[in-house]
Every structure is written in structure tokens, then in C-alpha cells.
Amino acid sequence: MDEQPRLMHSHGVGMAGHPGLAQHMQDGTAGTDGEGRKQDIGDILQQIMTITDQSLDEAQARKHALNCHRMKPALFNVLCEIKEKTVLSIRGAQEEEPQDPQLMRLDNMLLAEGVAGPEKGGGSAAAAAAAAAAGGIGADNSAEHSDYRAKLSQIRQIYHTELEKYEQACNEFTTHVMNLLREQSRTRPISPKEIERMVSIIHRKFSSIQMQLKQSTCEAVMILRSRFLDARRKRRNFNKQATEILNEYFYSHLSNPYPSEEAKEELAKKCSITVSQLAFVVSNWFGNKRIRYKKNIGKFQEEANMYAARTAVSATSVSAQGSQANSPSTPNSAGDCSEGKRSLLSYRDFATVLD
DNA sequence: GTTCATGATTCCTA
DNA sequence: TAGGAATCATGAAC
């Protein structure tokens, strides 16, 4: 500590190796005339230049002396306070912004799509919803559905990997900066608050990078979703077996071709329509079939006869054991046909007559 | 490329 | 709200 007299002047405030500067700061009167001022500046510059001439050991020793000086904490506290009251406080006020609504939207969307948050059964409810909206037939559709789920899962995986990378990088960088600032705080006034602020600035920077990642992920999900949903109008024909099952039902219930919900579901299962809303697909089929049969009974006559014959054979073989047992549950009874649900037999009869 | 068959969608009505 | 009717869209056959 024999260096201290060199470091500090009589009033206790001085910078290591800069007595002239300390003196200048201290009395504030140096250089009242031009010559004196020039002399002071020259001294300061000289002292700065001599710093570079110092050996590393000497510099370290000075640094250590400064760190150990009894007045250092007090001086740094004062300087920190001054900083707080000036530039940093202004910057701090500017930095306190509410959470970005855009980021919130992205977060919500990623949650809704099942990309962020806990994994929902490997493919998310959104995938199921999209698949349901797409409807579809048999294995074809379930394959498409699983394709959608697989792709969504890939997106999810990439998103989480990237997110993890960003978080890791952010943590590493934050730790590095914090260590650096702590180290620097020995030689220049840096308050813990300032370090905190710096950390939050870093976090904000990284979260803006994260936002880009979230944005790209959302875009990818949207593209995937639109591709999948665009396939809604893509016609996937029922396979032959499914058509046979539906036709069989249709012609065997020609007097009332309006399958109940249960019957529709049963038919859908029989036709291997594996996704939700399967009854909806069957409804479409029956809707189309009814209208087309009605419009062109003559054309369907042969088909009707064929299925009628089949039903008759089947009914004979099954005999009195209840021929309906093999077919999906009974349709809405012909007796309660409303105005819109007319028997198509009358149309066939007319057509037969007209033929 | 055209035509046909047929699944899907939309609008309207009872 | 379910079903009819019209229409669109697309796969398959030629």
C-alpha cells in the first residue's frame, strides 16, 4: 500500500497514475487562463501516453491497488448513482415496453397448432381437425392424415431444436456478458442494475431472433395446413368394395334411402372411412346418389335390379333369422318420411313405366 | 384434349 | 337442420 500516496491526493479522490487529471477534477479551477489549460491537457495526454508504456505487471499492480483502495466502493457508488440518474434512467424508461402483441399472436398460434407447448398425441388436435375437415375415404385419407401429422411433427421438432439452440446461445452470451461486466465493474462503475438492464437488452435481442423463428414456423404450418386443406376438393373415389356396400344399402332401402346417423357411421366403418366426420362422407354419397338416381332412374335401373336380386338371394339364404341383421341399422322408417324425404320407389316406378 | 362419372361444396327450402 | 338441387372439381378412360 505504499503506492497510495501516488494514487490519491490530499482530498482522497484520484485516479491511478493520473494525478494531473485528479487535480483537475478536484479543484475545477485549473487552467483559468489559456496557457494553464493547455498545460493541463498536455499533462493529461502525457499521462495517457505513459499508460501504454507501462509494463503489464505494473498495470496489473496499479489495477490491484485501485481495487483495494478503501475509497473505491464509495467512489463507485457515487458514480453509479450519477449514471442511474442520467443516461441509464432515460434508457431504462424507454426499455420498459409491454410484450409485443405480434409475439403473443405467434405464441398463441403455435400453441393452437400444437407446435409449441406440450405435445398432443404426436400430431396435435389441429392435425385431427384439419383431417376431419378434409374428410376423406379409407386408407387413402388416413395415409394423408398421418403424412400431415408427420410433417407437423417435423416442424415441431425443428422448432424446438432451434429454440433450444437460441436459448442456449442466449444463456451463454448472457453469462459471458455478465462475467465481463462484473470484471469491468472492478475498474469502472457498473451497478448490478446496469448489468440487469444489459441482460434484459440481450434477452430482447434474442427474443427478436426467436420471433423470426416463430414467424417462419407459423408460415410453415400455414403452408402445410393449406396444402392439406386444399386437398379437400381432391376427389378420392371410394374403392369398389365401399361402393358396393353403399349401393347395397341404397337399393335395399330404396323405399327410404335415408340412413340414420348410426347407420351412416356403421356404413362408414364398413367402407373403411377411418377419420372423423365419416358419417358426413356417407351423407354426401347418399345425397349425390339420391339426386342422381332420381334424375336418371333409367340409367340406374340395371344397377337397382342387380342389387335387388342380390338382396333377395341374401334374404332367402338367411331366411327368417332376420335379413336386416347383416346390414347397418334400419333407416328412418318409410312411414315417417317427411315432405323432403320421399321414397325413390315412386320415381323408379315412373321410370319403369316410361321405359 | 375431351368426355364422363362422381365426390365435394354451396345455396336454398321445408 | 337435413336434404334437394345446382354446380364445381377432379380422376379415369378414351
Tab-separated table of C-alpha atoms (C1' of nucleotides) in Angstrom:
chain	number	residue	atom	x	y	z
A	1	MET	CA	0.000	0.000	0.000
A	2	ASP	CA	2.962	2.253	-0.282
A	3	GLU	CA	1.616	3.280	-3.641
A	4	GLN	CA	-1.386	5.009	-2.247
A	5	PRO	CA	0.107	8.395	-1.803
A	6	ARG	CA	0.776	8.339	-5.525
A	7	LEU	CA	-2.756	7.351	-6.337
A	8	MET	CA	-4.645	9.670	-4.094
A	9	HIS	CA	-4.241	13.301	-3.428
A	10	SER	CA	-4.908	15.103	-0.236
A	11	HIS	CA	-8.686	15.076	-0.722
A	12	GLY	CA	-8.755	11.335	-1.375
A	13	VAL	CA	-10.035	11.440	-4.920
A	14	GLY	CA	-7.541	10.495	-7.575
A	15	MET	CA	-7.031	8.148	-10.450
A	16	ALA	CA	-4.218	5.727	-10.603
A	17	GLY	CA	-1.359	7.250	-12.477
A	18	HIS	CA	-3.345	10.384	-13.296
A	19	PRO	CA	-2.546	12.915	-10.661
A	20	GLY	CA	-2.970	15.783	-13.043
A	21	LEU	CA	-6.422	14.640	-14.027
A	22	ALA	CA	-7.348	14.127	-10.426
A	23	GLN	CA	-6.141	17.530	-9.558
A	24	HIS	CA	-8.074	18.971	-12.436
A	25	MET	CA	-11.248	17.243	-11.350
A	26	GLN	CA	-10.642	18.192	-7.796
A	27	ASP	CA	-10.345	21.929	-7.865
A	28	GLY	CA	-12.041	22.636	-11.152
A	29	THR	CA	-10.031	25.774	-11.404
A	30	ALA	CA	-7.068	24.582	-13.357
A	31	GLY	CA	-6.284	26.480	-16.457
A	32	THR	CA	-8.160	29.671	-15.720
A	33	ASP	CA	-6.066	31.149	-18.391
A	34	GLY	CA	-5.430	29.593	-21.818
A	35	GLU	CA	-1.842	28.664	-21.107
A	36	GLY	CA	-2.718	26.821	-17.943
A	37	ARG	CA	-5.494	24.880	-19.690
A	38	LYS	CA	-3.155	23.812	-22.481
A	39	GLN	CA	-0.640	22.723	-19.904
A	40	ASP	CA	-3.270	20.635	-18.119
A	41	ILE	CA	-4.431	18.938	-21.296
A	42	GLY	CA	-0.859	18.277	-22.257
A	43	ASP	CA	-0.252	16.688	-18.895
A	44	ILE	CA	-3.303	14.502	-19.215
A	45	LEU	CA	-2.331	13.375	-22.688
A	46	GLN	CA	1.161	12.700	-21.490
A	47	GLN	CA	-0.169	10.587	-18.677
A	48	ILE	CA	-2.428	8.670	-21.011
A	49	MET	CA	0.509	8.014	-23.284
A	50	THR	CA	2.611	6.788	-20.429
A	51	ILE	CA	-0.019	4.196	-19.568
A	52	THR	CA	0.824	2.391	-22.781
A	53	ASP	CA	4.483	2.450	-21.794
A	54	GLN	CA	3.731	0.653	-18.579
A	55	SER	CA	4.561	-2.994	-18.329
A	56	LEU	CA	1.724	-5.418	-17.873
A	57	ASP	CA	2.853	-6.197	-14.379
A	58	GLU	CA	2.915	-2.567	-13.487
A	59	ALA	CA	-0.550	-2.074	-14.918
A	60	GLN	CA	-1.845	-5.064	-13.014
A	61	ALA	CA	-0.318	-3.760	-9.847
A	62	ARG	CA	-1.987	-0.397	-10.349
A	63	LYS	CA	-5.272	-2.070	-11.084
A	64	HIS	CA	-4.980	-4.126	-7.960
A	65	ALA	CA	-4.111	-1.074	-5.931
A	66	LEU	CA	-7.153	0.694	-7.255
A	67	ASN	CA	-9.395	-2.253	-6.498
A	68	CYS	CA	-8.138	-2.426	-2.981
A	69	HIS	CA	-8.342	1.233	-2.261
A	70	ARG	CA	-10.573	1.971	0.696
A	71	MET	CA	-12.352	4.791	-1.037
A	72	LYS	CA	-13.103	2.838	-4.177
A	73	PRO	CA	-16.524	1.460	-3.168
A	74	ALA	CA	-17.726	4.883	-2.107
A	75	LEU	CA	-16.468	6.487	-5.283
A	76	PHE	CA	-18.034	3.797	-7.467
A	77	ASN	CA	-21.323	4.099	-5.619
A	78	VAL	CA	-21.431	7.780	-6.290
A	79	LEU	CA	-20.585	7.279	-9.943
A	80	CYS	CA	-23.183	4.542	-10.299
A	81	GLU	CA	-25.767	6.795	-8.764
A	82	ILE	CA	-24.902	9.571	-11.157
A	83	LYS	CA	-25.186	7.184	-14.094
A	84	GLU	CA	-28.525	5.935	-12.854
A	85	LYS	CA	-29.851	9.459	-12.644
A	86	THR	CA	-28.731	10.387	-16.102
A	87	VAL	CA	-28.447	8.355	-19.281
A	88	LEU	CA	-29.361	4.957	-17.977
A	89	SER	CA	-32.539	6.050	-16.282
A	90	ILE	CA	-33.750	7.534	-19.544
A	91	ARG	CA	-32.833	4.421	-21.459
A	92	GLY	CA	-34.411	2.283	-18.789
A	93	ALA	CA	-37.713	4.093	-19.117
A	94	GLN	CA	-37.669	3.530	-22.849
A	95	GLU	CA	-36.915	-0.114	-22.468
A	96	GLU	CA	-39.912	-0.958	-20.349
A	97	GLU	CA	-42.240	-1.909	-23.167
A	98	PRO	CA	-45.245	-4.207	-22.920
A	99	GLN	CA	-44.983	-7.633	-24.501
A	100	ASP	CA	-45.049	-7.467	-28.253
A	101	PRO	CA	-48.596	-8.273	-29.466
A	102	GLN	CA	-47.144	-9.798	-32.616
A	103	LEU	CA	-45.114	-12.197	-30.491
A	104	MET	CA	-48.197	-13.003	-28.449
A	105	ARG	CA	-50.123	-13.798	-31.619
A	106	LEU	CA	-47.355	-16.063	-32.845
A	107	ASP	CA	-47.167	-17.812	-29.489
A	108	ASN	CA	-50.909	-18.358	-29.434
A	109	MET	CA	-50.908	-19.692	-32.941
A	110	LEU	CA	-48.069	-22.094	-32.279
A	111	LEU	CA	-49.878	-23.297	-29.187
A	112	ALA	CA	-53.116	-23.739	-31.089
A	113	GLU	CA	-51.376	-25.650	-33.849
A	114	GLY	CA	-49.717	-27.894	-31.298
A	115	VAL	CA	-46.217	-26.843	-32.310
A	116	ALA	CA	-45.440	-25.069	-29.064
A	117	GLY	CA	-46.492	-26.326	-25.672
A	118	PRO	CA	-46.988	-29.940	-24.673
A	119	GLU	CA	-47.197	-32.464	-27.480
A	120	LYS	CA	-50.713	-33.640	-28.088
A	121	GLY	CA	-50.650	-37.256	-29.114
A	122	GLY	CA	-47.851	-36.902	-31.593
A	123	GLY	CA	-49.732	-34.846	-34.128
A	124	SER	CA	-51.879	-32.308	-32.341
A	125	ALA	CA	-55.573	-31.748	-32.273
A	126	ALA	CA	-55.140	-29.301	-35.107
A	127	ALA	CA	-53.979	-32.108	-37.325
A	128	ALA	CA	-57.026	-34.098	-36.418
A	129	ALA	CA	-59.253	-31.096	-37.013
A	130	ALA	CA	-57.688	-30.462	-40.383
A	131	ALA	CA	-58.047	-34.098	-41.248
A	132	ALA	CA	-61.633	-34.053	-40.147
A	133	ALA	CA	-62.321	-31.003	-42.241
A	134	ALA	CA	-60.778	-32.738	-45.177
A	135	GLY	CA	-62.973	-35.748	-44.677
A	136	GLY	CA	-61.818	-38.491	-46.899
A	137	ILE	CA	-62.039	-42.075	-47.776
A	138	GLY	CA	-60.395	-45.123	-46.396
A	139	ALA	CA	-56.743	-45.806	-46.185
A	140	ASP	CA	-56.009	-43.100	-48.701
A	141	ASN	CA	-57.095	-40.428	-46.312
A	142	SER	CA	-55.593	-41.914	-43.209
A	143	ALA	CA	-52.290	-42.038	-45.054
A	144	GLU	CA	-52.682	-38.376	-45.911
A	145	HIS	CA	-53.595	-37.643	-42.334
A	146	SER	CA	-50.550	-39.413	-40.994
A	147	ASP	CA	-48.465	-37.590	-43.569
A	148	TYR	CA	-49.815	-34.302	-42.260
A	149	ARG	CA	-49.097	-35.371	-38.703
A	150	ALA	CA	-45.607	-36.494	-39.593
A	151	LYS	CA	-44.850	-33.204	-41.284
A	152	LEU	CA	-46.278	-31.218	-38.419
A	153	SER	CA	-44.217	-33.289	-36.060
A	154	GLN	CA	-41.124	-32.494	-38.124
A	155	ILE	CA	-41.895	-28.798	-37.967
A	156	ARG	CA	-42.384	-29.108	-34.239
A	157	GLN	CA	-39.080	-30.887	-33.838
A	158	ILE	CA	-37.170	-28.333	-35.889
A	159	TYR	CA	-38.826	-25.523	-33.992
A	160	HIS	CA	-37.887	-26.954	-30.627
A	161	THR	CA	-34.340	-27.752	-31.678
A	162	GLU	CA	-33.825	-24.239	-32.981
A	163	LEU	CA	-35.473	-22.747	-29.930
A	164	GLU	CA	-33.203	-24.742	-27.692
A	165	LYS	CA	-30.182	-23.546	-29.680
A	166	TYR	CA	-31.272	-19.931	-29.356
A	167	GLU	CA	-31.892	-20.326	-25.660
A	168	GLN	CA	-28.528	-21.938	-25.155
A	169	ALA	CA	-26.798	-19.239	-27.167
A	170	CYS	CA	-28.703	-16.584	-25.261
A	171	ASN	CA	-27.700	-18.072	-21.910
A	172	GLU	CA	-24.101	-18.445	-22.952
A	173	PHE	CA	-23.920	-14.917	-24.253
A	174	THR	CA	-25.690	-13.527	-21.193
A	175	THR	CA	-23.311	-15.329	-18.862
A	176	HIS	CA	-20.377	-14.118	-20.870
A	177	VAL	CA	-21.550	-10.514	-20.824
A	178	MET	CA	-22.384	-10.687	-17.143
A	179	ASN	CA	-18.940	-12.017	-16.325
A	180	LEU	CA	-17.400	-9.360	-18.489
A	181	LEU	CA	-19.388	-6.601	-16.815
A	182	ARG	CA	-18.623	-7.958	-13.370
A	183	GLU	CA	-14.976	-7.993	-14.299
A	184	GLN	CA	-15.236	-4.481	-15.659
A	185	SER	CA	-17.116	-3.329	-12.608
A	186	ARG	CA	-13.842	-3.554	-10.741
A	187	THR	CA	-12.354	-0.834	-12.821
A	188	ARG	CA	-15.376	1.219	-13.838
A	189	PRO	CA	-18.636	1.978	-12.099
A	190	ILE	CA	-21.189	-0.607	-13.155
A	191	SER	CA	-24.142	-1.180	-10.880
A	192	PRO	CA	-25.977	-4.508	-10.619
A	193	LYS	CA	-28.983	-2.708	-12.062
A	194	GLU	CA	-26.977	-1.838	-15.118
A	195	ILE	CA	-25.965	-5.450	-15.516
A	196	GLU	CA	-29.609	-6.451	-15.190
A	197	ARG	CA	-30.526	-3.979	-17.869
A	198	MET	CA	-27.835	-5.284	-20.136
A	199	VAL	CA	-29.153	-8.799	-19.600
A	200	SER	CA	-32.655	-7.742	-20.488
A	201	ILE	CA	-31.348	-5.993	-23.612
A	202	ILE	CA	-29.629	-9.220	-24.629
A	203	HIS	CA	-32.798	-11.175	-23.948
A	204	ARG	CA	-34.778	-8.762	-26.069
A	205	LYS	CA	-32.340	-9.125	-28.913
A	206	PHE	CA	-32.544	-12.874	-28.707
A	207	SER	CA	-36.297	-12.832	-28.430
A	208	SER	CA	-36.441	-10.848	-31.662
A	209	ILE	CA	-34.445	-13.658	-33.257
A	210	GLN	CA	-36.862	-16.109	-31.669
A	211	MET	CA	-39.723	-14.155	-33.137
A	212	GLN	CA	-38.279	-14.705	-36.580
A	213	LEU	CA	-38.094	-18.400	-35.830
A	214	LYS	CA	-41.689	-18.386	-34.618
A	215	GLN	CA	-42.778	-16.480	-37.689
A	216	SER	CA	-41.094	-18.947	-40.028
A	217	THR	CA	-42.598	-21.850	-38.089
A	218	CYS	CA	-46.066	-20.334	-38.338
A	219	GLU	CA	-45.594	-19.835	-42.056
A	220	ALA	CA	-44.508	-23.449	-42.455
A	221	VAL	CA	-47.556	-24.659	-40.535
A	222	MET	CA	-49.833	-22.445	-42.603
A	223	ILE	CA	-48.390	-23.767	-45.842
A	224	LEU	CA	-48.729	-27.336	-44.639
A	225	ARG	CA	-52.250	-26.706	-43.466
A	226	SER	CA	-53.348	-25.003	-46.645
A	227	ARG	CA	-51.843	-27.766	-48.746
A	228	PHE	CA	-53.680	-30.312	-46.685
A	229	LEU	CA	-56.958	-28.451	-46.687
A	230	ASP	CA	-56.704	-27.632	-50.370
A	231	ALA	CA	-56.839	-31.338	-50.921
A	232	ARG	CA	-60.426	-31.248	-49.683
A	233	ARG	CA	-61.783	-30.893	-53.150
A	234	LYS	CA	-59.415	-33.527	-54.374
A	235	ARG	CA	-61.623	-36.396	-55.289
A	236	ARG	CA	-60.688	-39.691	-53.833
A	237	ASN	CA	-63.007	-42.281	-55.228
A	238	PHE	CA	-64.499	-44.894	-52.978
A	239	ASN	CA	-62.954	-48.227	-53.697
A	240	LYS	CA	-65.105	-50.838	-55.393
A	241	GLN	CA	-65.926	-52.638	-52.188
A	242	ALA	CA	-67.056	-49.453	-50.461
A	243	THR	CA	-69.253	-48.522	-53.425
A	244	GLU	CA	-70.791	-51.986	-53.344
A	245	ILE	CA	-71.592	-51.676	-49.652
A	246	LEU	CA	-73.184	-48.270	-50.142
A	247	ASN	CA	-75.098	-49.336	-53.222
A	248	GLU	CA	-76.298	-52.441	-51.482
A	249	TYR	CA	-77.673	-50.351	-48.680
A	250	PHE	CA	-79.112	-47.786	-51.051
A	251	TYR	CA	-81.013	-50.237	-53.206
A	252	SER	CA	-82.129	-52.393	-50.339
A	253	HIS	CA	-83.611	-49.317	-48.722
A	254	LEU	CA	-84.833	-47.706	-51.872
A	255	SER	CA	-88.189	-47.022	-50.308
A	256	ASN	CA	-86.437	-44.831	-47.800
A	257	PRO	CA	-82.775	-44.255	-48.683
A	258	TYR	CA	-82.105	-42.057	-45.671
A	259	PRO	CA	-79.738	-43.860	-43.351
A	260	SER	CA	-79.837	-42.795	-39.730
A	261	GLU	CA	-76.709	-41.346	-38.120
A	262	GLU	CA	-75.880	-44.726	-36.644
A	263	ALA	CA	-76.392	-46.410	-39.993
A	264	LYS	CA	-74.159	-43.842	-41.659
A	265	GLU	CA	-71.427	-44.432	-39.134
A	266	GLU	CA	-71.783	-48.145	-39.477
A	267	LEU	CA	-71.590	-47.868	-43.257
A	268	ALA	CA	-68.597	-45.597	-42.974
A	269	LYS	CA	-66.817	-48.128	-40.790
A	270	LYS	CA	-67.681	-50.895	-43.218
A	271	CYS	CA	-66.239	-48.790	-46.038
A	272	SER	CA	-63.066	-48.216	-44.004
A	273	ILE	CA	-63.547	-44.491	-43.764
A	274	THR	CA	-61.266	-44.034	-40.844
A	275	VAL	CA	-61.295	-40.367	-39.990
A	276	SER	CA	-63.825	-38.400	-38.033
A	277	GLN	CA	-66.841	-36.969	-39.827
A	278	LEU	CA	-67.109	-40.314	-41.592
A	279	ALA	CA	-70.871	-40.087	-41.481
A	280	PHE	CA	-70.554	-36.823	-43.363
A	281	VAL	CA	-68.839	-38.561	-46.269
A	282	VAL	CA	-71.580	-41.163	-46.350
A	283	SER	CA	-74.167	-38.363	-46.268
A	284	ASN	CA	-72.506	-36.843	-49.311
A	285	TRP	CA	-72.584	-40.134	-51.087
A	286	PHE	CA	-76.259	-40.702	-50.310
A	287	GLY	CA	-77.116	-37.133	-51.202
A	288	ASN	CA	-75.486	-37.488	-54.586
A	289	LYS	CA	-76.885	-40.934	-55.114
A	290	ARG	CA	-80.458	-39.928	-54.343
A	291	ILE	CA	-80.391	-36.910	-56.580
A	292	ARG	CA	-78.714	-38.763	-59.441
A	293	TYR	CA	-80.921	-41.747	-59.150
A	294	LYS	CA	-83.960	-39.534	-59.191
A	295	LYS	CA	-82.663	-37.613	-62.190
A	296	ASN	CA	-81.815	-40.636	-64.244
A	297	ILE	CA	-83.671	-43.652	-62.993
A	298	GLY	CA	-83.459	-45.384	-66.335
A	299	LYS	CA	-79.711	-45.412	-66.190
A	300	PHE	CA	-79.672	-46.819	-62.669
A	301	GLN	CA	-82.363	-49.377	-63.349
A	302	GLU	CA	-79.977	-52.177	-64.184
A	303	GLU	CA	-77.896	-51.494	-61.152
A	304	ALA	CA	-81.010	-51.380	-58.982
A	305	ASN	CA	-82.166	-54.712	-60.317
A	306	MET	CA	-78.808	-56.286	-59.694
A	307	TYR	CA	-78.707	-55.171	-56.078
A	308	ALA	CA	-82.344	-56.094	-55.589
A	309	ALA	CA	-81.581	-59.590	-56.824
A	310	ARG	CA	-78.592	-59.830	-54.510
A	311	THR	CA	-80.656	-58.729	-51.564
A	312	ALA	CA	-83.315	-61.255	-52.441
A	313	VAL	CA	-80.765	-64.067	-52.574
A	314	SER	CA	-79.225	-62.996	-49.324
A	315	ALA	CA	-82.641	-62.699	-47.714
A	316	THR	CA	-83.557	-66.189	-48.846
A	317	SER	CA	-80.380	-67.718	-47.533
A	318	VAL	CA	-80.556	-66.020	-44.210
A	319	SER	CA	-84.205	-66.908	-44.129
A	320	ALA	CA	-86.270	-65.921	-41.194
A	321	GLN	CA	-83.292	-65.129	-38.979
A	322	GLY	CA	-83.746	-61.505	-39.718
A	323	SER	CA	-82.315	-60.443	-43.011
A	324	GLN	CA	-81.674	-56.955	-41.740
A	325	ALA	CA	-79.211	-58.163	-39.131
A	326	ASN	CA	-76.326	-58.079	-41.562
A	327	SER	CA	-76.950	-54.606	-42.813
A	328	PRO	CA	-76.415	-51.425	-40.878
A	329	SER	CA	-79.177	-50.378	-38.542
A	330	THR	CA	-82.531	-49.710	-40.057
A	331	PRO	CA	-83.053	-46.401	-41.752
A	332	ASN	CA	-85.582	-43.831	-40.792
A	333	SER	CA	-88.822	-45.697	-41.240
A	334	ALA	CA	-90.555	-45.144	-44.522
A	335	GLY	CA	-93.697	-44.276	-42.649
A	336	ASP	CA	-92.296	-41.080	-41.209
A	337	CYS	CA	-90.993	-39.724	-44.485
A	338	SER	CA	-91.256	-36.002	-44.377
A	339	GLU	CA	-92.032	-33.920	-47.424
A	340	GLY	CA	-88.359	-33.788	-48.389
A	341	LYS	CA	-87.675	-37.433	-47.724
A	342	ARG	CA	-89.708	-39.144	-50.366
A	343	SER	CA	-89.463	-42.763	-51.335
A	344	LEU	CA	-87.494	-43.205	-54.524
A	345	LEU	CA	-89.595	-46.223	-55.459
A	346	SER	CA	-92.174	-43.942	-56.954
A	347	TYR	CA	-89.514	-42.449	-59.227
A	348	ARG	CA	-88.402	-45.933	-60.247
A	349	ASP	CA	-91.945	-46.935	-60.864
A	350	PHE	CA	-92.418	-43.898	-63.070
A	351	ALA	CA	-89.232	-44.622	-64.879
A	352	THR	CA	-90.201	-48.227	-65.390
A	353	VAL	CA	-93.433	-47.075	-66.782
A	354	LEU	CA	-91.822	-44.541	-69.044
A	355	ASP	CA	-89.282	-47.080	-70.232
B	1	DG	C1'	-57.834	-32.754	-75.065
B	2	DT	C1'	-62.486	-34.283	-74.332
B	3	DT	C1'	-65.929	-36.660	-72.019
B	4	DC	C1'	-67.933	-38.945	-68.302
B	5	DA	C1'	-68.516	-40.303	-63.550
B	6	DT	C1'	-68.617	-38.901	-59.149
B	7	DG	C1'	-67.054	-36.753	-54.681
B	8	DA	C1'	-67.413	-32.149	-52.599
B	9	DT	C1'	-69.372	-27.672	-51.896
B	10	DT	C1'	-72.802	-24.149	-51.790
B	11	DC	C1'	-77.235	-22.287	-51.676
B	12	DC	C1'	-81.972	-22.784	-50.848
B	13	DT	C1'	-86.136	-24.722	-48.856
B	14	DA	C1'	-89.308	-27.071	-45.839
C	1	DT	C1'	-81.032	-28.526	-39.704
C	2	DA	C1'	-81.300	-32.233	-43.087
C	3	DG	C1'	-81.942	-32.866	-47.609
C	4	DG	C1'	-82.599	-31.289	-52.567
C	5	DA	C1'	-80.678	-29.094	-56.422
C	6	DA	C1'	-77.143	-26.948	-58.873
C	7	DT	C1'	-72.570	-26.538	-59.560
C	8	DC	C1'	-67.670	-27.157	-59.105
C	9	DA	C1'	-63.640	-30.011	-59.345
C	10	DT	C1'	-61.096	-33.876	-60.432
C	11	DG	C1'	-59.765	-38.695	-61.646
C	12	DA	C1'	-60.133	-42.025	-65.234
C	13	DA	C1'	-60.981	-43.695	-69.725
C	14	DC	C1'	-60.706	-42.866	-74.404
